[in-house]
C-alpha positions as YAML, in Angstrom:
chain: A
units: angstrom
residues:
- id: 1
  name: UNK
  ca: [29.74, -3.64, 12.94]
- id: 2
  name: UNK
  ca: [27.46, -5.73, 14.47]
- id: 3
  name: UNK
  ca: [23.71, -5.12, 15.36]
- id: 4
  name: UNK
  ca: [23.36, -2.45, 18.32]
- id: 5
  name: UNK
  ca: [21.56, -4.72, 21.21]
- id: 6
  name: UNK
  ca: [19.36, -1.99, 22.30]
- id: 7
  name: UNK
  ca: [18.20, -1.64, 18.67]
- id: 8
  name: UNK
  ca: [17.81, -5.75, 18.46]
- id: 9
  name: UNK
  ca: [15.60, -4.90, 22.11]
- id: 10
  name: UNK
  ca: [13.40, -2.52, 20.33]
- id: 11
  name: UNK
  ca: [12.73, -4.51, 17.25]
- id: 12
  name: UNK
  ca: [12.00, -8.16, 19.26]
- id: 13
  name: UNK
  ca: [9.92, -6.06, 21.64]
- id: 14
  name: UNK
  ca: [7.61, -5.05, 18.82]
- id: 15
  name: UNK
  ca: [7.47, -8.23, 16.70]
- id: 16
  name: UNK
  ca: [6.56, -10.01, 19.50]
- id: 17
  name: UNK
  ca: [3.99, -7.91, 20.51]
- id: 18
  name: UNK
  ca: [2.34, -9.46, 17.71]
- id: 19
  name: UNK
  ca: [1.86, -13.03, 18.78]
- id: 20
  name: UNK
  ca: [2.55, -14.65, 15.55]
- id: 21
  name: UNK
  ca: [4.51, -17.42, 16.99]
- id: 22
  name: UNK
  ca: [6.97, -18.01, 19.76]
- id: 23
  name: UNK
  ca: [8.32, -15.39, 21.42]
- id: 24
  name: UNK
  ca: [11.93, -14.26, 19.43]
- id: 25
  name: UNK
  ca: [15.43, -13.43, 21.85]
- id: 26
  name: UNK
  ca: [17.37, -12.71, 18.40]
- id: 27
  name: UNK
  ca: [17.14, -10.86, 15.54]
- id: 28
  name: UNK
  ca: [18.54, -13.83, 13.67]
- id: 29
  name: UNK
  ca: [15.38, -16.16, 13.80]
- id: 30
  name: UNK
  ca: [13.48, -14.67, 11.76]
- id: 31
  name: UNK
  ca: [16.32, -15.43, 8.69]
- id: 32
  name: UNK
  ca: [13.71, -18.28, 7.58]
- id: 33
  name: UNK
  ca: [10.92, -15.14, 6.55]
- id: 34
  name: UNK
  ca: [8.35, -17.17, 8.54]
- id: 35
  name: UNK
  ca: [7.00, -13.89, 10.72]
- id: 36
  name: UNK
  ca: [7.52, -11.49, 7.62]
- id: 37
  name: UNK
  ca: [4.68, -13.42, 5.84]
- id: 38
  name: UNK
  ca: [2.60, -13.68, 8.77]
- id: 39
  name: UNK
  ca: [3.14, -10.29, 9.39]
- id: 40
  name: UNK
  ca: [2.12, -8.90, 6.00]
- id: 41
  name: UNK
  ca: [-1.00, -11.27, 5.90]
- id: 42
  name: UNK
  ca: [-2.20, -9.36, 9.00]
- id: 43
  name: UNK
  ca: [-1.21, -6.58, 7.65]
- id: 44
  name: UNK
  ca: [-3.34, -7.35, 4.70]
- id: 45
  name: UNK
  ca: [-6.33, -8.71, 6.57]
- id: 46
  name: UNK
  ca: [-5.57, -11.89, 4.83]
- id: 47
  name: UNK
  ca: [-5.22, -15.25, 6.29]
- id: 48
  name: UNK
  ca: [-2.21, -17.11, 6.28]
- id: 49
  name: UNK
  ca: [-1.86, -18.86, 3.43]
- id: 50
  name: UNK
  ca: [0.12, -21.62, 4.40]
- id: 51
  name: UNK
  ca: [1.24, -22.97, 0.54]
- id: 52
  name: UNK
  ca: [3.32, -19.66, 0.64]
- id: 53
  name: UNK
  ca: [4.87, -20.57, 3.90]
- id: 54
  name: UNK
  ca: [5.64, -23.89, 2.80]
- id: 55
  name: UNK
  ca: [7.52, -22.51, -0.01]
- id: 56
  name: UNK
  ca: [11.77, -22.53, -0.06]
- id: 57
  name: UNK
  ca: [13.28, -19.38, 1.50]
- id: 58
  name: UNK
  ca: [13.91, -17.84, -1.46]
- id: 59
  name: UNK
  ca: [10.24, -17.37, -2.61]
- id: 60
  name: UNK
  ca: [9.51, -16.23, 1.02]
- id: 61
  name: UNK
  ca: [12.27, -13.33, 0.78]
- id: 62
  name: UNK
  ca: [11.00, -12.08, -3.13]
- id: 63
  name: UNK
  ca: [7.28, -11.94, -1.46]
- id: 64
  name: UNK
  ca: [8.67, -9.50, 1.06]
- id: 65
  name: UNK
  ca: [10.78, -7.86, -1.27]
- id: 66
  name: UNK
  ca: [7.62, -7.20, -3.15]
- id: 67
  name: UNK
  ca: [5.38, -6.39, -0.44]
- id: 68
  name: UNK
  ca: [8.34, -3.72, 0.91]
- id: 69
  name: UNK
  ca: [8.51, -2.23, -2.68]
- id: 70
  name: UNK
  ca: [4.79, -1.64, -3.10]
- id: 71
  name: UNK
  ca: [3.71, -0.68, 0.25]
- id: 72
  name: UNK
  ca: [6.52, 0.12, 2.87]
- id: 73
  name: UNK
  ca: [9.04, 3.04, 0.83]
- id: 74
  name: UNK
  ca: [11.49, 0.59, -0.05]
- id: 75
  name: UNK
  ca: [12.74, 3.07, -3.69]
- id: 76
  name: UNK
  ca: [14.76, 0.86, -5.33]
- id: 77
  name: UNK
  ca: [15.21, 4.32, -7.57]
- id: 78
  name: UNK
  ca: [16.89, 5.48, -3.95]
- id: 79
  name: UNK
  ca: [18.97, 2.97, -3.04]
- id: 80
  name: UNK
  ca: [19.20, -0.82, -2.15]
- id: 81
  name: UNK
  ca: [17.84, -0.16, 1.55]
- id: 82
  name: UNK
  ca: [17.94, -3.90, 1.87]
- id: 83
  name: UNK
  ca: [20.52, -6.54, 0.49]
- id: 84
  name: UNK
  ca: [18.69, -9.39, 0.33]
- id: 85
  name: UNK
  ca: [21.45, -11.21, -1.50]
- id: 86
  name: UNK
  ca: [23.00, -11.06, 1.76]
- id: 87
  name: UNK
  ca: [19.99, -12.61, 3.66]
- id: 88
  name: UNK
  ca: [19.76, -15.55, 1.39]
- id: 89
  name: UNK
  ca: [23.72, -16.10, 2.21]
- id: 90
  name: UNK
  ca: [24.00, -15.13, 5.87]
- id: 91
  name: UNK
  ca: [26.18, -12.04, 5.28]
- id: 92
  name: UNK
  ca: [25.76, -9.15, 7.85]
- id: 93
  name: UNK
  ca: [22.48, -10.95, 8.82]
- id: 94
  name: UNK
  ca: [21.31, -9.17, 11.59]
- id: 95
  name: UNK
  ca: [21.51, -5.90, 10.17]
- id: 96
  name: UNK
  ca: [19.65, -6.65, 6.92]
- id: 97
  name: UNK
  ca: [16.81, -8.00, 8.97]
- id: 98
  name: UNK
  ca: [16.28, -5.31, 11.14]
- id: 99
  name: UNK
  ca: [16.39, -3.09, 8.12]
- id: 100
  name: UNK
  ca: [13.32, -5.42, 6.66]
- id: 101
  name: UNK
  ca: [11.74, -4.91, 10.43]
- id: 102
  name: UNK
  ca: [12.55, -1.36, 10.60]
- id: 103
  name: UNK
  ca: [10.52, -0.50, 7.18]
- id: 104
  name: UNK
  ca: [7.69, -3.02, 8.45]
- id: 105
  name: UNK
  ca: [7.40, -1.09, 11.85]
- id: 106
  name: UNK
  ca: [7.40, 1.98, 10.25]
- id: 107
  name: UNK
  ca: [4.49, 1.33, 7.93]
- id: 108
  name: UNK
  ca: [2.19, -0.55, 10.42]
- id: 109
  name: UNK
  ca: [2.65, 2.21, 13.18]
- id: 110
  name: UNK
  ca: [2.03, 4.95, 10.75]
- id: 111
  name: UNK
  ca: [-1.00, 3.03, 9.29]
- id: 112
  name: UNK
  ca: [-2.25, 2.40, 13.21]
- id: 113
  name: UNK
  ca: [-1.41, -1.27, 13.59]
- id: 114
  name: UNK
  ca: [-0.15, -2.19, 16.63]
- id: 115
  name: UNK
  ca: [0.72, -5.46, 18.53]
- id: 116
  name: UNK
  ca: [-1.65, -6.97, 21.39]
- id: 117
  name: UNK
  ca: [0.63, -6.41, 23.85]
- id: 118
  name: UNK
  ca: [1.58, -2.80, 24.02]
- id: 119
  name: UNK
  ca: [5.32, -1.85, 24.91]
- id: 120
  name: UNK
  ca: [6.63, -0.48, 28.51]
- id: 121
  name: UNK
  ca: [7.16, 3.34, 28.04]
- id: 122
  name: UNK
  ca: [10.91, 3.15, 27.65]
- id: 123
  name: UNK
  ca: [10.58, 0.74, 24.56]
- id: 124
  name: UNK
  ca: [7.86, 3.02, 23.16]
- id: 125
  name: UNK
  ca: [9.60, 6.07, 23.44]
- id: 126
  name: UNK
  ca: [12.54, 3.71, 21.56]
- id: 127
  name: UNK
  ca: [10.27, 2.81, 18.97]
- id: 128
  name: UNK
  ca: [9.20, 6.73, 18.38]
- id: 129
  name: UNK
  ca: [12.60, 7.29, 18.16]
- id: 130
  name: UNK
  ca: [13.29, 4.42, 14.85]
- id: 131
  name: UNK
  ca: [9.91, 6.18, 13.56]
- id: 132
  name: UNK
  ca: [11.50, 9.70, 13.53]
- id: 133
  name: UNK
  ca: [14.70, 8.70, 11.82]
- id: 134
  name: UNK
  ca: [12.80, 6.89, 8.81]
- id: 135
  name: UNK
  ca: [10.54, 9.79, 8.21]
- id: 136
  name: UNK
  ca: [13.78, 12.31, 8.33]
- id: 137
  name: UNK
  ca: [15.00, 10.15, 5.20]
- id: 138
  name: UNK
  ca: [12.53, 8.44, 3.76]
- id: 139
  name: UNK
  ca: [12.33, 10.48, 0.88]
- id: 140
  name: UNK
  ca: [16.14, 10.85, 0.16]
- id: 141
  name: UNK
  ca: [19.21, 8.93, -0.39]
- id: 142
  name: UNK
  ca: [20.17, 9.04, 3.34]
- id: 143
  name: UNK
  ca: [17.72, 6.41, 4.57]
- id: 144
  name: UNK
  ca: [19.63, 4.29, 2.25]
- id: 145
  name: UNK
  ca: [23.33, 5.83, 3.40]
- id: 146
  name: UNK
  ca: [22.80, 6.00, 6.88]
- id: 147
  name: UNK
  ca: [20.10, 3.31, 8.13]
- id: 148
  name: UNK
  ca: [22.74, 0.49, 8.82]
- id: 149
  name: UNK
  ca: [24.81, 2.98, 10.83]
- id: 150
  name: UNK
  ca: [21.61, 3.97, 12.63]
- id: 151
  name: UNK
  ca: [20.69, 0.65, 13.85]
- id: 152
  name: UNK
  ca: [24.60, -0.22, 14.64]
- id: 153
  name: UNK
  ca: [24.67, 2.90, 17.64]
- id: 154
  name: UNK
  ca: [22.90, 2.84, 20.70]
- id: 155
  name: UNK
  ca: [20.07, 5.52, 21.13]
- id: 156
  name: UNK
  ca: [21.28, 9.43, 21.84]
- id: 157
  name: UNK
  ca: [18.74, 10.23, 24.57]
- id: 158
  name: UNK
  ca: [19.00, 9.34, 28.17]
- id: 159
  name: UNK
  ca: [16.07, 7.37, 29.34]
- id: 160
  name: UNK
  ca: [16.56, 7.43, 32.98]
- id: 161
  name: UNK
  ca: [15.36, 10.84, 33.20]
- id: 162
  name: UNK
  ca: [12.32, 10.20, 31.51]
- id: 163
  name: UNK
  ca: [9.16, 9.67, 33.34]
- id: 164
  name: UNK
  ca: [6.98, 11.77, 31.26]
- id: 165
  name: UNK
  ca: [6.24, 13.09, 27.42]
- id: 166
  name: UNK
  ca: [5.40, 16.66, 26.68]
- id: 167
  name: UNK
  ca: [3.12, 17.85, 23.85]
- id: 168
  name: UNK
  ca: [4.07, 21.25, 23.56]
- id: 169
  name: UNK
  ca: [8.01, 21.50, 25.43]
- id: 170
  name: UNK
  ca: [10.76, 21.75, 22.84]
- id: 171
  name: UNK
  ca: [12.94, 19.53, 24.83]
- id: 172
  name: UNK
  ca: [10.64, 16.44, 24.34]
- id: 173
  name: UNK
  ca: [12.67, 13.33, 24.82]
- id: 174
  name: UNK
  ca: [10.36, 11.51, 22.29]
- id: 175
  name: UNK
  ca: [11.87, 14.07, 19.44]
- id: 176
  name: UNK
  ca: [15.00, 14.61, 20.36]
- id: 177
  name: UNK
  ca: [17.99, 12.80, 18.93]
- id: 178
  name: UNK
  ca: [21.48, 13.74, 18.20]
- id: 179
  name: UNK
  ca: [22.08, 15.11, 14.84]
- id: 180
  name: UNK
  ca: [25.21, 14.44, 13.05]
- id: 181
  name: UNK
  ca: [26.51, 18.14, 11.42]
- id: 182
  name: UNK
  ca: [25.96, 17.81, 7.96]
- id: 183
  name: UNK
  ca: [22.12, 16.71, 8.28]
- id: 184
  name: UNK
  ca: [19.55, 18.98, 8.87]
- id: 185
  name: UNK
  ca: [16.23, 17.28, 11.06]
- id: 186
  name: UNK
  ca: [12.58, 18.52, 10.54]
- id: 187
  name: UNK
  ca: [11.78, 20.57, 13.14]
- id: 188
  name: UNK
  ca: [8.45, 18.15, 14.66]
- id: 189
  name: UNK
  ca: [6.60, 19.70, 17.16]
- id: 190
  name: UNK
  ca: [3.76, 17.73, 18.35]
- id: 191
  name: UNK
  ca: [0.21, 18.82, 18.37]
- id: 192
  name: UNK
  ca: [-2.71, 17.93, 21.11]
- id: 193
  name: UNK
  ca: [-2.94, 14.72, 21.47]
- id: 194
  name: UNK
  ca: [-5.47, 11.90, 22.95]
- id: 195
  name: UNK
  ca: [-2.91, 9.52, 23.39]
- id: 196
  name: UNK
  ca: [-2.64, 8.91, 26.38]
- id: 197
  name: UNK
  ca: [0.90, 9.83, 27.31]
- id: 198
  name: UNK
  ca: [2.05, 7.27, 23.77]
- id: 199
  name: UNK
  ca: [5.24, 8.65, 22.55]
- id: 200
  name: UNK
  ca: [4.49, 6.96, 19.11]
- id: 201
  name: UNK
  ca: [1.18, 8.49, 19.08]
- id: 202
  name: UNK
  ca: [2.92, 12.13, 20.31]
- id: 203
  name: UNK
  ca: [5.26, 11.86, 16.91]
- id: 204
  name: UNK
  ca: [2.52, 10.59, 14.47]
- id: 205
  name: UNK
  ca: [0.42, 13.59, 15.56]
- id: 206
  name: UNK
  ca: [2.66, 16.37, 14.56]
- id: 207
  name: UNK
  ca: [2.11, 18.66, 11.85]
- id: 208
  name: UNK
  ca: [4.57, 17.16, 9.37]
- id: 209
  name: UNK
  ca: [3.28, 13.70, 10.27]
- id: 210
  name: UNK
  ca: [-0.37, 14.96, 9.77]
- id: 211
  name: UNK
  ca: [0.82, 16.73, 6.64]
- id: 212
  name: UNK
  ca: [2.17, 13.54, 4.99]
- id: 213
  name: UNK
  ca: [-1.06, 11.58, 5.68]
- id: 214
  name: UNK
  ca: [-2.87, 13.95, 3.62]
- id: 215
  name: UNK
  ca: [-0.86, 13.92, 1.29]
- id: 216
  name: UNK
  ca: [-0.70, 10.15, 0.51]
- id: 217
  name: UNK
  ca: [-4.73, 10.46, 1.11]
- id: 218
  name: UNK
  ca: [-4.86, 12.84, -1.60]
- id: 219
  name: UNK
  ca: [-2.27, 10.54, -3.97]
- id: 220
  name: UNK
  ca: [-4.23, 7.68, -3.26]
- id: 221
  name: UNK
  ca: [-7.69, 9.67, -4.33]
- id: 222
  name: UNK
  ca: [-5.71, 10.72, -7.48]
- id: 223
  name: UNK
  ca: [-4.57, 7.27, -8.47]
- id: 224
  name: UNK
  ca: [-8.53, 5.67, -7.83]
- id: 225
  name: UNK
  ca: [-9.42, 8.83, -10.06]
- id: 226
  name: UNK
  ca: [-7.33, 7.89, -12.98]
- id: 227
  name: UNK
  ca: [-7.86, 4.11, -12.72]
- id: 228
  name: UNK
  ca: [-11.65, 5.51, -13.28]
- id: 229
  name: UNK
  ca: [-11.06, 7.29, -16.00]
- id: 230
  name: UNK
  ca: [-8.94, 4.73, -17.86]
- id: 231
  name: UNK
  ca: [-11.83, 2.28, -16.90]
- id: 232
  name: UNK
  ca: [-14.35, 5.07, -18.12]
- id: 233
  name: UNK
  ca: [-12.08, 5.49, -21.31]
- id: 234
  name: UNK
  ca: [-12.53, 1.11, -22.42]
- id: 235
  name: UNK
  ca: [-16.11, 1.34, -21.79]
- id: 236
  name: UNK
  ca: [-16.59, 4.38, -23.99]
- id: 237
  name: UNK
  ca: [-14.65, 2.14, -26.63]
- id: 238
  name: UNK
  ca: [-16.28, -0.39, -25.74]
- id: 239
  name: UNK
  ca: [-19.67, 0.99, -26.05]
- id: 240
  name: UNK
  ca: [-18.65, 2.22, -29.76]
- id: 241
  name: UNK
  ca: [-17.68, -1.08, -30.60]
- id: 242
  name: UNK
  ca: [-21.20, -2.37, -29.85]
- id: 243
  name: UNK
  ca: [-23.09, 0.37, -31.55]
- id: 244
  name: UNK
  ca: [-20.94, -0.38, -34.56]
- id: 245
  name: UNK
  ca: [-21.86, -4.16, -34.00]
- id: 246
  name: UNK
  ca: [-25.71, -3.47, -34.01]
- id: 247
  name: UNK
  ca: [-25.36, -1.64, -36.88]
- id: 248
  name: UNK
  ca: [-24.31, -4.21, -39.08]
- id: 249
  name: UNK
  ca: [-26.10, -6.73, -37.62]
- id: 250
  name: UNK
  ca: [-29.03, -4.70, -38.43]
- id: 251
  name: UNK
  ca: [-27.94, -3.48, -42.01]
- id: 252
  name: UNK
  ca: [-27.33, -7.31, -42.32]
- id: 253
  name: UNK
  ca: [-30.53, -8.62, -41.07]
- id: 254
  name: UNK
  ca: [-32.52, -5.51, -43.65]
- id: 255
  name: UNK
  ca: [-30.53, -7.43, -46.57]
- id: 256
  name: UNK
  ca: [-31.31, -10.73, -46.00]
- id: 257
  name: UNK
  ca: [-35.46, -9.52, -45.70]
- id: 258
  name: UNK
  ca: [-34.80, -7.89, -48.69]
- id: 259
  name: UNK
  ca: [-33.43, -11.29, -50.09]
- id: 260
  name: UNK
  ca: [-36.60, -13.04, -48.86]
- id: 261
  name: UNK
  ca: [-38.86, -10.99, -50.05]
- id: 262
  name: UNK
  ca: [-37.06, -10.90, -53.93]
- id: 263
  name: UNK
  ca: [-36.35, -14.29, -53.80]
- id: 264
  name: UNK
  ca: [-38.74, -17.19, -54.53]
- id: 265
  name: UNK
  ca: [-36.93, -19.66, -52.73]
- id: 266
  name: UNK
  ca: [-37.80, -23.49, -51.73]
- id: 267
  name: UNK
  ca: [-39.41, -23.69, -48.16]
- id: 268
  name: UNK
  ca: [-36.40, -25.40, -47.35]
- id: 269
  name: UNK
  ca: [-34.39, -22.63, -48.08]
- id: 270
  name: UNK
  ca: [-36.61, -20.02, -46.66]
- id: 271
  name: UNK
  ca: [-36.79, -21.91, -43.35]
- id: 272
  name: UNK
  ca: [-33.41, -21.80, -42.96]
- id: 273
  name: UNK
  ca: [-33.49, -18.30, -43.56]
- id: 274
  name: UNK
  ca: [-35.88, -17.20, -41.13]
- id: 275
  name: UNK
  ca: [-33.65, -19.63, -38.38]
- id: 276
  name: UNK
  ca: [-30.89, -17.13, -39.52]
- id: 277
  name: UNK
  ca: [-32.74, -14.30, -39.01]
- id: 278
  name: UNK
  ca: [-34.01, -15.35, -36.02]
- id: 279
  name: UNK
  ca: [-30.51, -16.05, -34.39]
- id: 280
  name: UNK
  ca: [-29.45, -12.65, -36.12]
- id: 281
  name: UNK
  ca: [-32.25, -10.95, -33.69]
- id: 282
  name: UNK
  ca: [-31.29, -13.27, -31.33]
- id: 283
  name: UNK
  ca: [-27.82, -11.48, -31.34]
- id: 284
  name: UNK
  ca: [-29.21, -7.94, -31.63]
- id: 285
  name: UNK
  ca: [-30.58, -8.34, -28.45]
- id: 286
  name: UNK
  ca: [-27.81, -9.60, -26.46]
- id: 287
  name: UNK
  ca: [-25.84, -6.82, -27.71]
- id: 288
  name: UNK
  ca: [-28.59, -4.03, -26.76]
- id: 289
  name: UNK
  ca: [-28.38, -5.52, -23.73]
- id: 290
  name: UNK
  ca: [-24.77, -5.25, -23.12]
- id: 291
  name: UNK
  ca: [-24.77, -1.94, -24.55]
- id: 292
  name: UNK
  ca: [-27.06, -0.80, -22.28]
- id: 293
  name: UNK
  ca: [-25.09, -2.43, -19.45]
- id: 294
  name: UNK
  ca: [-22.19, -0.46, -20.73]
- id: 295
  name: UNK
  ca: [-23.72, 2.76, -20.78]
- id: 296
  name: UNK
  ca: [-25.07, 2.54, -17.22]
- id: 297
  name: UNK
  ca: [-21.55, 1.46, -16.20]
- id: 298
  name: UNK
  ca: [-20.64, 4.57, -17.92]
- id: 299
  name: UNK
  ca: [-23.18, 6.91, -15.80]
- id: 300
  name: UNK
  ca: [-21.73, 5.39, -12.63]
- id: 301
  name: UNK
  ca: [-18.27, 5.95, -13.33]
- id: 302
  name: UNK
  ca: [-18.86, 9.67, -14.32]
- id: 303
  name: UNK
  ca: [-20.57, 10.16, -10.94]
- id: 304
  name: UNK
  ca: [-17.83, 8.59, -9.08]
- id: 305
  name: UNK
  ca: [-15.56, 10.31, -10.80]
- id: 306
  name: UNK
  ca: [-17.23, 13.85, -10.13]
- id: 307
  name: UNK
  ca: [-17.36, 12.84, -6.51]
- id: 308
  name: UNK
  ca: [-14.06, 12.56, -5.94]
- id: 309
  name: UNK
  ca: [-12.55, 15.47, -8.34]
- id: 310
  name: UNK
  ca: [-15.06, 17.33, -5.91]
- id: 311
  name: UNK
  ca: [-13.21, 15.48, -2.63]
- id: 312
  name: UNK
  ca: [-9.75, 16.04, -4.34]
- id: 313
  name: UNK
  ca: [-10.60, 20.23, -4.30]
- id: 314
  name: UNK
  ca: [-11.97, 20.08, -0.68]
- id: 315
  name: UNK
  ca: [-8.75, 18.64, 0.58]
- id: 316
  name: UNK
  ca: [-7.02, 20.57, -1.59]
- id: 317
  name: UNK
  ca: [-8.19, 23.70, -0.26]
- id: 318
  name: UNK
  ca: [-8.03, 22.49, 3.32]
- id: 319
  name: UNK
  ca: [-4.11, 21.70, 2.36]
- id: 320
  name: UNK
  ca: [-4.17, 25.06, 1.07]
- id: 321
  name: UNK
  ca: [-5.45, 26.61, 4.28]
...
């Protein structure tokens, strides 16, 4: 089956919102991964960088794939979300584009980017809609199983008796979809919201929404923690190291003023003995230096670190609670 059109709608609606070119009527223009780079270098905060749109398709597609992996809960360990074999040869082209757009979306509308222009209410309330159904899987198989036949139906809800979005009414058309019998939904029931009447805003600010920013908060304050502690770990070592260094530098430098002293040796000889020494102590004190360097590194690192263990617990409790 082909692309649904009022799925295509939805998706053009929001990637032109962007302005990052000319305005697209079909899905299938965007096969050349032109807009996908743009679109993760403003994602990014990154200018374009116009060598990597210069490259062959192929290179385009594996920089998406990457950027999709990393950033946008495309789990390889979950499923192949995304053929992109089939992109690079045309097969079932449509769909495996929207999927790329789909997973895009979903990441820069959970992470508050949105387009210049914003959407007429019965695209937004579409858009909620493709938001919902990747946060009901995107943590299982099923986002892999059942995203093609998602974007291959129309959408359940009947827009023509929409005019307005509830915060609070269990009937919300914003979070209501059909549910096929052997899948359980999340129950999402918005909170008070600022939005404005938004229906993406009204599902980003329920509880389970809310819930799974704080979590990744609180993964991504765990991660910065351990990356601290491995880089508190090589400085340690590295610290040793030196200590060890100026240790036999200095055990070496006591021999050779032994030597001198024993020794009756030409001037010659003792000159060029002192210009050892003297590039010995030379080396001493580069190394104190660094070592120094290290250890205030150190200091730092053990107060950032303390900082956020003592963020981690706050947030942990206020999980908790």
């Amino acid at each position: 089956m082909a692309l649904h059109r009022e799925k295509e709608d939805v998706l053009l609606a929001w990637i032109n919102g962007f302005r990052l070119g000319g305005p697209a009527d079909n899905i299938l223009l965007l096969h050349d991964g032109v807009f996908f780079l743009k679109f993760i270098f403003k994602l990014k905060g990154q200018e374009e960088d116009q060598s990597l749109l210069d490259q062959p398709i192929q290179q385009r597609i594996e920089f998406v794939s990457d950027f999709l992996q990393n950033y946008c809960h495309y789990k390889t360990d979950k499923g192949a979300i995304v053929s992109w074999d089939n992109i690079l040869n045309g097969k079932n082209l449509d769909v495996e584009l929207s999927k790329v757009v789909v997973l895009l979306m979903f990441h820069a509308l959970t992470n508050g980017l949105v387009g210049i222009d914003r959407p007429d209410y019965k695209t937004e309330v579409r858009m909620a809609a493709v938001i919902r159904f990747v946060f009901n899987y995107e943590d299982s198989l099923y986002l892999s199983d059942n995203l093609e036949t998602f974007l291959q139906k129309p959408f359940y809800f009947d827009l023509s008796s929409i005019s307005s979005v509830s915060s609070t009414g269990d009937e919300s058309p914003v979070l209501y979809r059909r549910r096929r019998p052997e899948v359980k939904f999340l129950e999402l029931t918005t909170v008070a919201s600022t939005s404005d009447g938004s229906p993406i805003q009204d599902v980003l600010n329920t509880p389970q929404f809310q819930l799974r920013k704080a979590r990744k908060q609180l993964d991504q304050e765990r991660d910065m923690r351990d990356e601290l502690e491995r880089e508190l770990a090589t400085s340690s070592q590295t610290v040793t190291e030196r200590e060890m260094e100026i240790s036999q530098l200095r055990n070496r430098i006591q021999r050779l003023m032994r030597d001198n002293a024993e020794q009756d040796q030409e001037p010659k000889e003792l000159e060029e003995l002192q210009n050892k020494n003297e590039g010995l102590l030379k080396r001493l004190h580069e190394v104190l230096k660094q070592c120094q360097e290290f250890k205030t590194n150190k200091s730092q690192m053990e107060n950032k670190i303390d900082q956020l263990t003592e963020e981690n617990g706050n947030m942990s409790v206020e999980l908790v609670t």
